[in-house]
Amino acid sequence: MQHDAVLIVDFGSQVTQLIARRVREAGVYCEIHPFSRAAEAFERLKPKAVILSGGPASAPEAGSPRAPEEIFKAPVPILAICYGQQTLAEQLGGKVESGHAAEFGRADVEIVESCALFEGVWKTGGRYPVWMSHGDRVTKLPEGFRVYAVSENAPYAVAADEKRRYYTTMFHPEVVHTPDGAKLIANFLHKIAGLKGDWTMAAFRAEEIARIRAQVGKARVICGLSGGVDSAVAAVLIHEAIGDQLTCVFVDHGLLRQGEAEEVVGLFRGHYNIPLVHVDASEEFLAALAGLDDPEAKRKTIGRLFIDAFEAEARRIATDGKGPVEYLAQGTLYPDVIESVSFTGGPSVTIKSHHNVGGLPERMRMKLVEPLRELFKDEVRALGRKLGLPERFVGRHPFPGPGLAIRCPGGVTREKLDILRKADAVYLDEIRKAGLYDTIWQAFAVLLPVRTVGVMGDGRTYDSVVALRAVTSVDGMTADFYPFDMSFLARAATRIINEVKGVNRVVYDVTSKPPGTIEWE
């Protein structure tokens, strides 16, 4: 891959992924690496610019995370955000102090002097909204730095050494709550660092096809389809690269949405004519999930059974005399990888252990092909459109690999899944009828692990409660609930209670998710 690249040094911020999103949106390739491994990433990637993320640590404390010295020795521009500003200041001779008034949430910055970061965005003397999240503050700038913006509790809200092309912000430009943040990041990338902005889906498609061919050679590959967009896009891309060397394996684990199995099989056998094996493993999955309450235990069980199923199919396929299956392809995305590790080894924590991440068991003599491992969800959708997948498939709401198992808190049974599947189908049907499906990022029903007493007609009931959730999102990592009007909720709830036996109450989840990586399931 021959693109200008940006290295994002992660200090454990919950919104580091959003920095990558803004960089990608500006047409620039980037990678996130924890500060503990940033030196080797800097050497390998040879980036044209570096961004230092925020983080929960306190820069004045002994042992707090630091950026590699190699970055400061190289003549590359740096954008340092929040904790990144603080550690940069400390490492270059400035000072950071605790104990001052903190700023969390919305704030205004006042521009005291113009600089390249503000070009075409902010004017001297203006006041602009930003999102702050800091307790410590820089109290002394390193030599060569000037202050360009201030806020009520951040005297160096923006400080820079324009000669060295080092720009620092106390606020978070990557979050949507800083309205001009994406423009500021684009200014850093294009006007300050001089990057070309040549990261496109057309370029990725061509490069990834070449990479798949180089990796696989003449070997055979099976691709595990889960019913979601990611694995479908991976399958079509790999098929474009190696043709009939690929066989798709769709394992129906009995945890899919209503009608999903038929749709997946129809798409691949009818629309693409890709060799497809349909395995009904619902009995095995449901038996293994019986009695499991913990969502992580469910994930790991489902992941293990998927691997078992793929391994069995690989052995069976190899009996056709055309050679063994050497590779297993998955629709792993970049957020799956990032969220499945504790990136800093300290202040950040594992958000989730994604069932796709972590490699294959040693007993499984196959290697992984993960063509989407560098992409975010919206980039996968753009690639899917380039590959010609139908819009009804590309634009569908995200659906987790573990399926309805993690939307059934507590034990999973066939009866509970049937209730949830029907309620979910009614809910999505009403959303589509209202013309809201494409406006909402993700909507789904959850079968709560409680039962309530109700009155229906002339009798009492003691049945299940269904929670409905719908969220809007710009970037797929921060979200807010969708503000349905009461008439919509009344229609959806009435239909679910009337049409889904076993439900006597429906509630709507209005939880907001402020800036931070969220768990969609």
PDB file of N, CA and C in Angstrom, residues 241-324:
ATOM      1  N   ALA A 241     -11.475 -11.672  -6.018  1.00  0.00           N
ATOM      2  CA  ALA A 241     -10.024 -11.872  -6.087  1.00  0.00           C
ATOM      3  C   ALA A 241      -9.650 -13.266  -6.569  1.00  0.00           C
ATOM      4  N   ILE A 242     -10.332 -14.302  -6.076  1.00  0.00           N
ATOM      5  CA  ILE A 242      -9.859 -15.679  -6.338  1.00  0.00           C
ATOM      6  C   ILE A 242     -10.916 -16.588  -6.934  1.00  0.00           C
ATOM      7  N   GLY A 243     -12.118 -16.086  -7.188  1.00  0.00           N
ATOM      8  CA  GLY A 243     -13.133 -16.875  -7.873  1.00  0.00           C
ATOM      9  C   GLY A 243     -13.527 -18.135  -7.136  1.00  0.00           C
ATOM     10  N   ASP A 244     -13.535 -19.267  -7.860  1.00  0.00           N
ATOM     11  CA  ASP A 244     -14.044 -20.522  -7.302  1.00  0.00           C
ATOM     12  C   ASP A 244     -13.107 -21.192  -6.304  1.00  0.00           C
ATOM     13  N   GLN A 245     -11.989 -20.552  -6.007  1.00  0.00           N
ATOM     14  CA  GLN A 245     -11.171 -21.045  -4.894  1.00  0.00           C
ATOM     15  C   GLN A 245     -11.895 -20.823  -3.562  1.00  0.00           C
ATOM     16  N   LEU A 246     -12.918 -19.980  -3.587  1.00  0.00           N
ATOM     17  CA  LEU A 246     -13.677 -19.632  -2.376  1.00  0.00           C
ATOM     18  C   LEU A 246     -14.961 -20.444  -2.288  1.00  0.00           C
ATOM     19  N   THR A 247     -15.232 -20.959  -1.108  1.00  0.00           N
ATOM     20  CA  THR A 247     -16.535 -21.540  -0.780  1.00  0.00           C
ATOM     21  C   THR A 247     -17.050 -20.840   0.468  1.00  0.00           C
ATOM     22  N   CYS A 248     -18.267 -20.331   0.415  1.00  0.00           N
ATOM     23  CA  CYS A 248     -18.867 -19.686   1.580  1.00  0.00           C
ATOM     24  C   CYS A 248     -19.578 -20.737   2.431  1.00  0.00           C
ATOM     25  N   VAL A 249     -19.447 -20.601   3.719  1.00  0.00           N
ATOM     26  CA  VAL A 249     -20.113 -21.491   4.657  1.00  0.00           C
ATOM     27  C   VAL A 249     -21.012 -20.642   5.543  1.00  0.00           C
ATOM     28  N   PHE A 250     -22.304 -20.829   5.395  1.00  0.00           N
ATOM     29  CA  PHE A 250     -23.276 -20.090   6.201  1.00  0.00           C
ATOM     30  C   PHE A 250     -23.782 -21.015   7.297  1.00  0.00           C
ATOM     31  N   VAL A 251     -23.351 -20.724   8.518  1.00  0.00           N
ATOM     32  CA  VAL A 251     -23.754 -21.522   9.664  1.00  0.00           C
ATOM     33  C   VAL A 251     -24.967 -20.854  10.306  1.00  0.00           C
ATOM     34  N   ASP A 252     -26.105 -21.495  10.194  1.00  0.00           N
ATOM     35  CA  ASP A 252     -27.335 -20.985  10.816  1.00  0.00           C
ATOM     36  C   ASP A 252     -27.340 -21.470  12.261  1.00  0.00           C
ATOM     37  N   HIS A 253     -27.038 -20.555  13.172  1.00  0.00           N
ATOM     38  CA  HIS A 253     -26.936 -20.938  14.586  1.00  0.00           C
ATOM     39  C   HIS A 253     -28.259 -20.821  15.341  1.00  0.00           C
ATOM     40  N   GLY A 254     -29.337 -20.533  14.611  1.00  0.00           N
ATOM     41  CA  GLY A 254     -30.638 -20.441  15.259  1.00  0.00           C
ATOM     42  C   GLY A 254     -30.847 -19.151  16.023  1.00  0.00           C
ATOM     43  N   LEU A 255     -29.943 -18.171  15.823  1.00  0.00           N
ATOM     44  CA  LEU A 255     -29.997 -16.921  16.577  1.00  0.00           C
ATOM     45  C   LEU A 255     -30.158 -15.721  15.655  1.00  0.00           C
ATOM     46  N   LEU A 256     -30.652 -15.989  14.439  1.00  0.00           N
ATOM     47  CA  LEU A 256     -30.805 -14.928  13.448  1.00  0.00           C
ATOM     48  C   LEU A 256     -32.167 -14.251  13.554  1.00  0.00           C
ATOM     49  N   ARG A 257     -32.258 -13.095  12.910  1.00  0.00           N
ATOM     50  CA  ARG A 257     -33.539 -12.402  12.834  1.00  0.00           C
ATOM     51  C   ARG A 257     -34.477 -13.145  11.893  1.00  0.00           C
ATOM     52  N   GLN A 258     -35.738 -12.768  11.939  1.00  0.00           N
ATOM     53  CA  GLN A 258     -36.756 -13.443  11.141  1.00  0.00           C
ATOM     54  C   GLN A 258     -36.456 -13.304   9.650  1.00  0.00           C
ATOM     55  N   GLY A 259     -36.429 -14.430   8.936  1.00  0.00           N
ATOM     56  CA  GLY A 259     -36.230 -14.434   7.493  1.00  0.00           C
ATOM     57  C   GLY A 259     -34.804 -14.214   7.038  1.00  0.00           C
ATOM     58  N   GLU A 260     -33.865 -14.097   7.981  1.00  0.00           N
ATOM     59  CA  GLU A 260     -32.499 -13.751   7.609  1.00  0.00           C
ATOM     60  C   GLU A 260     -31.780 -14.880   6.888  1.00  0.00           C
ATOM     61  N   ALA A 261     -31.958 -16.107   7.330  1.00  0.00           N
ATOM     62  CA  ALA A 261     -31.275 -17.229   6.692  1.00  0.00           C
ATOM     63  C   ALA A 261     -31.664 -17.327   5.219  1.00  0.00           C
ATOM     64  N   GLU A 262     -32.947 -17.199   4.942  1.00  0.00           N
ATOM     65  CA  GLU A 262     -33.424 -17.292   3.560  1.00  0.00           C
ATOM     66  C   GLU A 262     -32.839 -16.155   2.704  1.00  0.00           C
ATOM     67  N   GLU A 263     -32.736 -14.965   3.288  1.00  0.00           N
ATOM     68  CA  GLU A 263     -32.213 -13.817   2.535  1.00  0.00           C
ATOM     69  C   GLU A 263     -30.739 -14.020   2.178  1.00  0.00           C
ATOM     70  N   VAL A 264     -29.948 -14.510   3.139  1.00  0.00           N
ATOM     71  CA  VAL A 264     -28.522 -14.720   2.885  1.00  0.00           C
ATOM     72  C   VAL A 264     -28.311 -15.783   1.805  1.00  0.00           C
ATOM     73  N   VAL A 265     -29.001 -16.889   1.937  1.00  0.00           N
ATOM     74  CA  VAL A 265     -28.860 -17.970   0.962  1.00  0.00           C
ATOM     75  C   VAL A 265     -29.296 -17.496  -0.418  1.00  0.00           C
ATOM     76  N   GLY A 266     -30.396 -16.763  -0.473  1.00  0.00           N
ATOM     77  CA  GLY A 266     -30.889 -16.263  -1.759  1.00  0.00           C
ATOM     78  C   GLY A 266     -29.918 -15.302  -2.411  1.00  0.00           C
ATOM     79  N   LEU A 267     -29.308 -14.428  -1.611  1.00  0.00           N
ATOM     80  CA  LEU A 267     -28.376 -13.449  -2.155  1.00  0.00           C
ATOM     81  C   LEU A 267     -27.165 -14.133  -2.786  1.00  0.00           C
ATOM     82  N   PHE A 268     -26.579 -15.096  -2.082  1.00  0.00           N
ATOM     83  CA  PHE A 268     -25.332 -15.672  -2.564  1.00  0.00           C
ATOM     84  C   PHE A 268     -25.535 -16.742  -3.628  1.00  0.00           C
ATOM     85  N   ARG A 269     -26.635 -17.463  -3.564  1.00  0.00           N
ATOM     86  CA  ARG A 269     -26.868 -18.473  -4.590  1.00  0.00           C
ATOM     87  C   ARG A 269     -27.518 -17.890  -5.828  1.00  0.00           C
ATOM     88  N   GLY A 270     -28.339 -16.868  -5.629  1.00  0.00           N
ATOM     89  CA  GLY A 270     -29.060 -16.304  -6.760  1.00  0.00           C
ATOM     90  C   GLY A 270     -28.357 -15.121  -7.391  1.00  0.00           C
ATOM     91  N   HIS A 271     -27.943 -14.147  -6.561  1.00  0.00           N
ATOM     92  CA  HIS A 271     -27.399 -12.900  -7.088  1.00  0.00           C
ATOM     93  C   HIS A 271     -25.938 -13.038  -7.492  1.00  0.00           C
ATOM     94  N   TYR A 272     -25.157 -13.772  -6.724  1.00  0.00           N
ATOM     95  CA  TYR A 272     -23.721 -13.839  -6.980  1.00  0.00           C
ATOM     96  C   TYR A 272     -23.243 -15.188  -7.495  1.00  0.00           C
ATOM     97  N   ASN A 273     -24.029 -16.211  -7.327  1.00  0.00           N
ATOM     98  CA  ASN A 273     -23.638 -17.547  -7.776  1.00  0.00           C
ATOM     99  C   ASN A 273     -22.295 -17.976  -7.170  1.00  0.00           C
ATOM    100  N   ILE A 274     -22.073 -17.596  -5.909  1.00  0.00           N
ATOM    101  CA  ILE A 274     -20.877 -18.009  -5.190  1.00  0.00           C
ATOM    102  C   ILE A 274     -21.167 -19.358  -4.532  1.00  0.00           C
ATOM    103  N   PRO A 275     -20.261 -20.328  -4.657  1.00  0.00           N
ATOM    104  CA  PRO A 275     -20.482 -21.621  -3.987  1.00  0.00           C
ATOM    105  C   PRO A 275     -20.796 -21.422  -2.511  1.00  0.00           C
ATOM    106  N   LEU A 276     -21.902 -22.022  -2.056  1.00  0.00           N
ATOM    107  CA  LEU A 276     -22.362 -21.800  -0.688  1.00  0.00           C
ATOM    108  C   LEU A 276     -22.796 -23.105  -0.044  1.00  0.00           C
ATOM    109  N   VAL A 277     -22.303 -23.323   1.162  1.00  0.00           N
ATOM    110  CA  VAL A 277     -22.737 -24.451   1.978  1.00  0.00           C
ATOM    111  C   VAL A 277     -23.585 -23.902   3.114  1.00  0.00           C
ATOM    112  N   HIS A 278     -24.806 -24.410   3.236  1.00  0.00           N
ATOM    113  CA  HIS A 278     -25.724 -23.959   4.291  1.00  0.00           C
ATOM    114  C   HIS A 278     -25.782 -25.039   5.369  1.00  0.00           C
ATOM    115  N   VAL A 279     -25.301 -24.687   6.558  1.00  0.00           N
ATOM    116  CA  VAL A 279     -25.246 -25.643   7.659  1.00  0.00           C
ATOM    117  C   VAL A 279     -26.257 -25.231   8.728  1.00  0.00           C
ATOM    118  N   ASP A 280     -27.207 -26.104   9.019  1.00  0.00           N
ATOM    119  CA  ASP A 280     -28.156 -25.847  10.102  1.00  0.00           C
ATOM    120  C   ASP A 280     -27.582 -26.451  11.387  1.00  0.00           C
ATOM    121  N   ALA A 281     -27.015 -25.575  12.209  1.00  0.00           N
ATOM    122  CA  ALA A 281     -26.404 -26.025  13.464  1.00  0.00           C
ATOM    123  C   ALA A 281     -27.146 -25.477  14.676  1.00  0.00           C
ATOM    124  N   SER A 282     -28.406 -25.149  14.492  1.00  0.00           N
ATOM    125  CA  SER A 282     -29.165 -24.503  15.563  1.00  0.00           C
ATOM    126  C   SER A 282     -29.286 -25.375  16.812  1.00  0.00           C
ATOM    127  N   GLU A 283     -29.447 -26.660  16.620  1.00  0.00           N
ATOM    128  CA  GLU A 283     -29.584 -27.544  17.786  1.00  0.00           C
ATOM    129  C   GLU A 283     -28.316 -27.536  18.634  1.00  0.00           C
ATOM    130  N   GLU A 284     -27.152 -27.606  17.980  1.00  0.00           N
ATOM    131  CA  GLU A 284     -25.894 -27.618  18.713  1.00  0.00           C
ATOM    132  C   GLU A 284     -25.668 -26.307  19.461  1.00  0.00           C
ATOM    133  N   PHE A 285     -25.961 -25.193  18.808  1.00  0.00           N
ATOM    134  CA  PHE A 285     -25.742 -23.899  19.442  1.00  0.00           C
ATOM    135  C   PHE A 285     -26.674 -23.702  20.639  1.00  0.00           C
ATOM    136  N   LEU A 286     -27.947 -24.004  20.454  1.00  0.00           N
ATOM    137  CA  LEU A 286     -28.904 -23.797  21.542  1.00  0.00           C
ATOM    138  C   LEU A 286     -28.616 -24.716  22.720  1.00  0.00           C
ATOM    139  N   ALA A 287     -28.172 -25.929  22.429  1.00  0.00           N
ATOM    140  CA  ALA A 287     -27.829 -26.855  23.516  1.00  0.00           C
ATOM    141  C   ALA A 287     -26.637 -26.324  24.315  1.00  0.00           C
ATOM    142  N   ALA A 288     -25.644 -25.775  23.612  1.00  0.00           N
ATOM    143  CA  ALA A 288     -24.450 -25.268  24.296  1.00  0.00           C
ATOM    144  C   ALA A 288     -24.740 -23.999  25.082  1.00  0.00           C
ATOM    145  N   LEU A 289     -25.729 -23.212  24.642  1.00  0.00           N
ATOM    146  CA  LEU A 289     -26.059 -21.951  25.317  1.00  0.00           C
ATOM    147  C   LEU A 289     -27.007 -22.149  26.492  1.00  0.00           C
ATOM    148  N   ALA A 290     -27.595 -23.293  26.601  1.00  0.00           N
ATOM    149  CA  ALA A 290     -28.562 -23.545  27.665  1.00  0.00           C
ATOM    150  C   ALA A 290     -27.920 -23.292  29.036  1.00  0.00           C
ATOM    151  N   GLY A 291     -28.542 -22.428  29.797  1.00  0.00           N
ATOM    152  CA  GLY A 291     -28.074 -22.161  31.154  1.00  0.00           C
ATOM    153  C   GLY A 291     -26.999 -21.100  31.262  1.00  0.00           C
ATOM    154  N   LEU A 292     -26.500 -20.568  30.139  1.00  0.00           N
ATOM    155  CA  LEU A 292     -25.479 -19.525  30.194  1.00  0.00           C
ATOM    156  C   LEU A 292     -26.124 -18.155  30.363  1.00  0.00           C
ATOM    157  N   ASP A 293     -25.701 -17.417  31.385  1.00  0.00           N
ATOM    158  CA  ASP A 293     -26.244 -16.085  31.630  1.00  0.00           C
ATOM    159  C   ASP A 293     -25.281 -14.983  31.205  1.00  0.00           C
ATOM    160  N   ASP A 294     -24.002 -15.198  31.398  1.00  0.00           N
ATOM    161  CA  ASP A 294     -23.012 -14.150  31.168  1.00  0.00           C
ATOM    162  C   ASP A 294     -22.825 -13.888  29.670  1.00  0.00           C
ATOM    163  N   PRO A 295     -22.936 -12.623  29.223  1.00  0.00           N
ATOM    164  CA  PRO A 295     -22.823 -12.340  27.788  1.00  0.00           C
ATOM    165  C   PRO A 295     -21.459 -12.691  27.212  1.00  0.00           C
ATOM    166  N   GLU A 296     -20.387 -12.538  28.001  1.00  0.00           N
ATOM    167  CA  GLU A 296     -19.067 -12.905  27.499  1.00  0.00           C
ATOM    168  C   GLU A 296     -18.960 -14.414  27.314  1.00  0.00           C
ATOM    169  N   ALA A 297     -19.562 -15.174  28.233  1.00  0.00           N
ATOM    170  CA  ALA A 297     -19.564 -16.634  28.085  1.00  0.00           C
ATOM    171  C   ALA A 297     -20.341 -17.037  26.835  1.00  0.00           C
ATOM    172  N   LYS A 298     -21.433 -16.326  26.568  1.00  0.00           N
ATOM    173  CA  LYS A 298     -22.203 -16.609  25.352  1.00  0.00           C
ATOM    174  C   LYS A 298     -21.356 -16.355  24.111  1.00  0.00           C
ATOM    175  N   ARG A 299     -20.681 -15.201  24.086  1.00  0.00           N
ATOM    176  CA  ARG A 299     -19.844 -14.846  22.944  1.00  0.00           C
ATOM    177  C   ARG A 299     -18.796 -15.931  22.670  1.00  0.00           C
ATOM    178  N   LYS A 300     -18.100 -16.306  23.740  1.00  0.00           N
ATOM    179  CA  LYS A 300     -17.006 -17.265  23.568  1.00  0.00           C
ATOM    180  C   LYS A 300     -17.530 -18.637  23.141  1.00  0.00           C
ATOM    181  N   THR A 301     -18.680 -19.015  23.676  1.00  0.00           N
ATOM    182  CA  THR A 301     -19.277 -20.295  23.283  1.00  0.00           C
ATOM    183  C   THR A 301     -19.667 -20.280  21.812  1.00  0.00           C
ATOM    184  N   ILE A 302     -20.301 -19.190  21.396  1.00  0.00           N
ATOM    185  CA  ILE A 302     -20.730 -19.077  20.001  1.00  0.00           C
ATOM    186  C   ILE A 302     -19.515 -19.050  19.075  1.00  0.00           C
ATOM    187  N   GLY A 303     -18.475 -18.284  19.459  1.00  0.00           N
ATOM    188  CA  GLY A 303     -17.265 -18.239  18.651  1.00  0.00           C
ATOM    189  C   GLY A 303     -16.622 -19.606  18.504  1.00  0.00           C
ATOM    190  N   ARG A 304     -16.574 -20.355  19.612  1.00  0.00           N
ATOM    191  CA  ARG A 304     -15.983 -21.699  19.575  1.00  0.00           C
ATOM    192  C   ARG A 304     -16.779 -22.624  18.657  1.00  0.00           C
ATOM    193  N   LEU A 305     -18.101 -22.556  18.745  1.00  0.00           N
ATOM    194  CA  LEU A 305     -18.930 -23.430  17.911  1.00  0.00           C
ATOM    195  C   LEU A 305     -18.844 -23.062  16.433  1.00  0.00           C
ATOM    196  N   PHE A 306     -18.713 -21.762  16.146  1.00  0.00           N
ATOM    197  CA  PHE A 306     -18.501 -21.355  14.762  1.00  0.00           C
ATOM    198  C   PHE A 306     -17.232 -22.001  14.215  1.00  0.00           C
ATOM    199  N   ILE A 307     -16.153 -21.916  14.993  1.00  0.00           N
ATOM    200  CA  ILE A 307     -14.881 -22.490  14.554  1.00  0.00           C
ATOM    201  C   ILE A 307     -15.033 -23.991  14.328  1.00  0.00           C
ATOM    202  N   ASP A 308     -15.716 -24.677  15.260  1.00  0.00           N
ATOM    203  CA  ASP A 308     -15.938 -26.119  15.107  1.00  0.00           C
ATOM    204  C   ASP A 308     -16.679 -26.421  13.805  1.00  0.00           C
ATOM    205  N   ALA A 309     -17.699 -25.619  13.516  1.00  0.00           N
ATOM    206  CA  ALA A 309     -18.498 -25.850  12.312  1.00  0.00           C
ATOM    207  C   ALA A 309     -17.671 -25.611  11.056  1.00  0.00           C
ATOM    208  N   PHE A 310     -16.879 -24.539  11.055  1.00  0.00           N
ATOM    209  CA  PHE A 310     -16.056 -24.249   9.880  1.00  0.00           C
ATOM    210  C   PHE A 310     -14.998 -25.327   9.672  1.00  0.00           C
ATOM    211  N   GLU A 311     -14.429 -25.805  10.782  1.00  0.00           N
ATOM    212  CA  GLU A 311     -13.409 -26.845  10.699  1.00  0.00           C
ATOM    213  C   GLU A 311     -14.000 -28.123  10.105  1.00  0.00           C
ATOM    214  N   ALA A 312     -15.199 -28.489  10.550  1.00  0.00           N
ATOM    215  CA  ALA A 312     -15.853 -29.692  10.033  1.00  0.00           C
ATOM    216  C   ALA A 312     -16.150 -29.553   8.545  1.00  0.00           C
ATOM    217  N   GLU A 313     -16.614 -28.361   8.131  1.00  0.00           N
ATOM    218  CA  GLU A 313     -16.920 -28.155   6.709  1.00  0.00           C
ATOM    219  C   GLU A 313     -15.658 -28.145   5.870  1.00  0.00           C
ATOM    220  N   ALA A 314     -14.571 -27.606   6.410  1.00  0.00           N
ATOM    221  CA  ALA A 314     -13.310 -27.605   5.670  1.00  0.00           C
ATOM    222  C   ALA A 314     -12.852 -29.032   5.382  1.00  0.00           C
ATOM    223  N   ARG A 315     -12.987 -29.912   6.387  1.00  0.00           N
ATOM    224  CA  ARG A 315     -12.617 -31.305   6.187  1.00  0.00           C
ATOM    225  C   ARG A 315     -13.510 -31.966   5.140  1.00  0.00           C
ATOM    226  N   ARG A 316     -14.822 -31.668   5.218  1.00  0.00           N
ATOM    227  CA  ARG A 316     -15.759 -32.281   4.279  1.00  0.00           C
ATOM    228  C   ARG A 316     -15.503 -31.796   2.854  1.00  0.00           C
ATOM    229  N   ILE A 317     -15.297 -30.477   2.699  1.00  0.00           N
ATOM    230  CA  ILE A 317     -15.057 -29.918   1.367  1.00  0.00           C
ATOM    231  C   ILE A 317     -13.805 -30.499   0.744  1.00  0.00           C
ATOM    232  N   ALA A 318     -12.798 -30.746   1.590  1.00  0.00           N
ATOM    233  CA  ALA A 318     -11.518 -31.261   1.083  1.00  0.00           C
ATOM    234  C   ALA A 318     -11.623 -32.672   0.523  1.00  0.00           C
ATOM    235  N   THR A 319     -12.728 -33.354   0.753  1.00  0.00           N
ATOM    236  CA  THR A 319     -12.882 -34.724   0.240  1.00  0.00           C
ATOM    237  C   THR A 319     -13.256 -34.759  -1.240  1.00  0.00           C
ATOM    238  N   ASP A 320     -13.428 -33.565  -1.863  1.00  0.00           N
ATOM    239  CA  ASP A 320     -13.836 -33.550  -3.271  1.00  0.00           C
ATOM    240  C   ASP A 320     -12.669 -33.773  -4.222  1.00  0.00           C
ATOM    241  N   GLY A 321     -11.463 -33.948  -3.664  1.00  0.00           N
ATOM    242  CA  GLY A 321     -10.310 -34.243  -4.502  1.00  0.00           C
ATOM    243  C   GLY A 321      -9.611 -33.029  -5.068  1.00  0.00           C
ATOM    244  N   LYS A 322     -10.052 -31.820  -4.726  1.00  0.00           N
ATOM    245  CA  LYS A 322      -9.443 -30.602  -5.261  1.00  0.00           C
ATOM    246  C   LYS A 322      -8.431 -29.980  -4.308  1.00  0.00           C
ATOM    247  N   GLY A 323      -8.136 -30.680  -3.235  1.00  0.00           N
ATOM    248  CA  GLY A 323      -7.125 -30.171  -2.314  1.00  0.00           C
ATOM    249  C   GLY A 323      -7.718 -29.677  -1.016  1.00  0.00           C
ATOM    250  N   PRO A 324      -6.881 -29.508  -0.001  1.00  0.00           N
ATOM    251  CA  PRO A 324      -7.356 -29.073   1.314  1.00  0.00           C
ATOM    252  C   PRO A 324      -7.722 -27.588   1.334  1.00  0.00           C
TER     253      PRO A 324
END
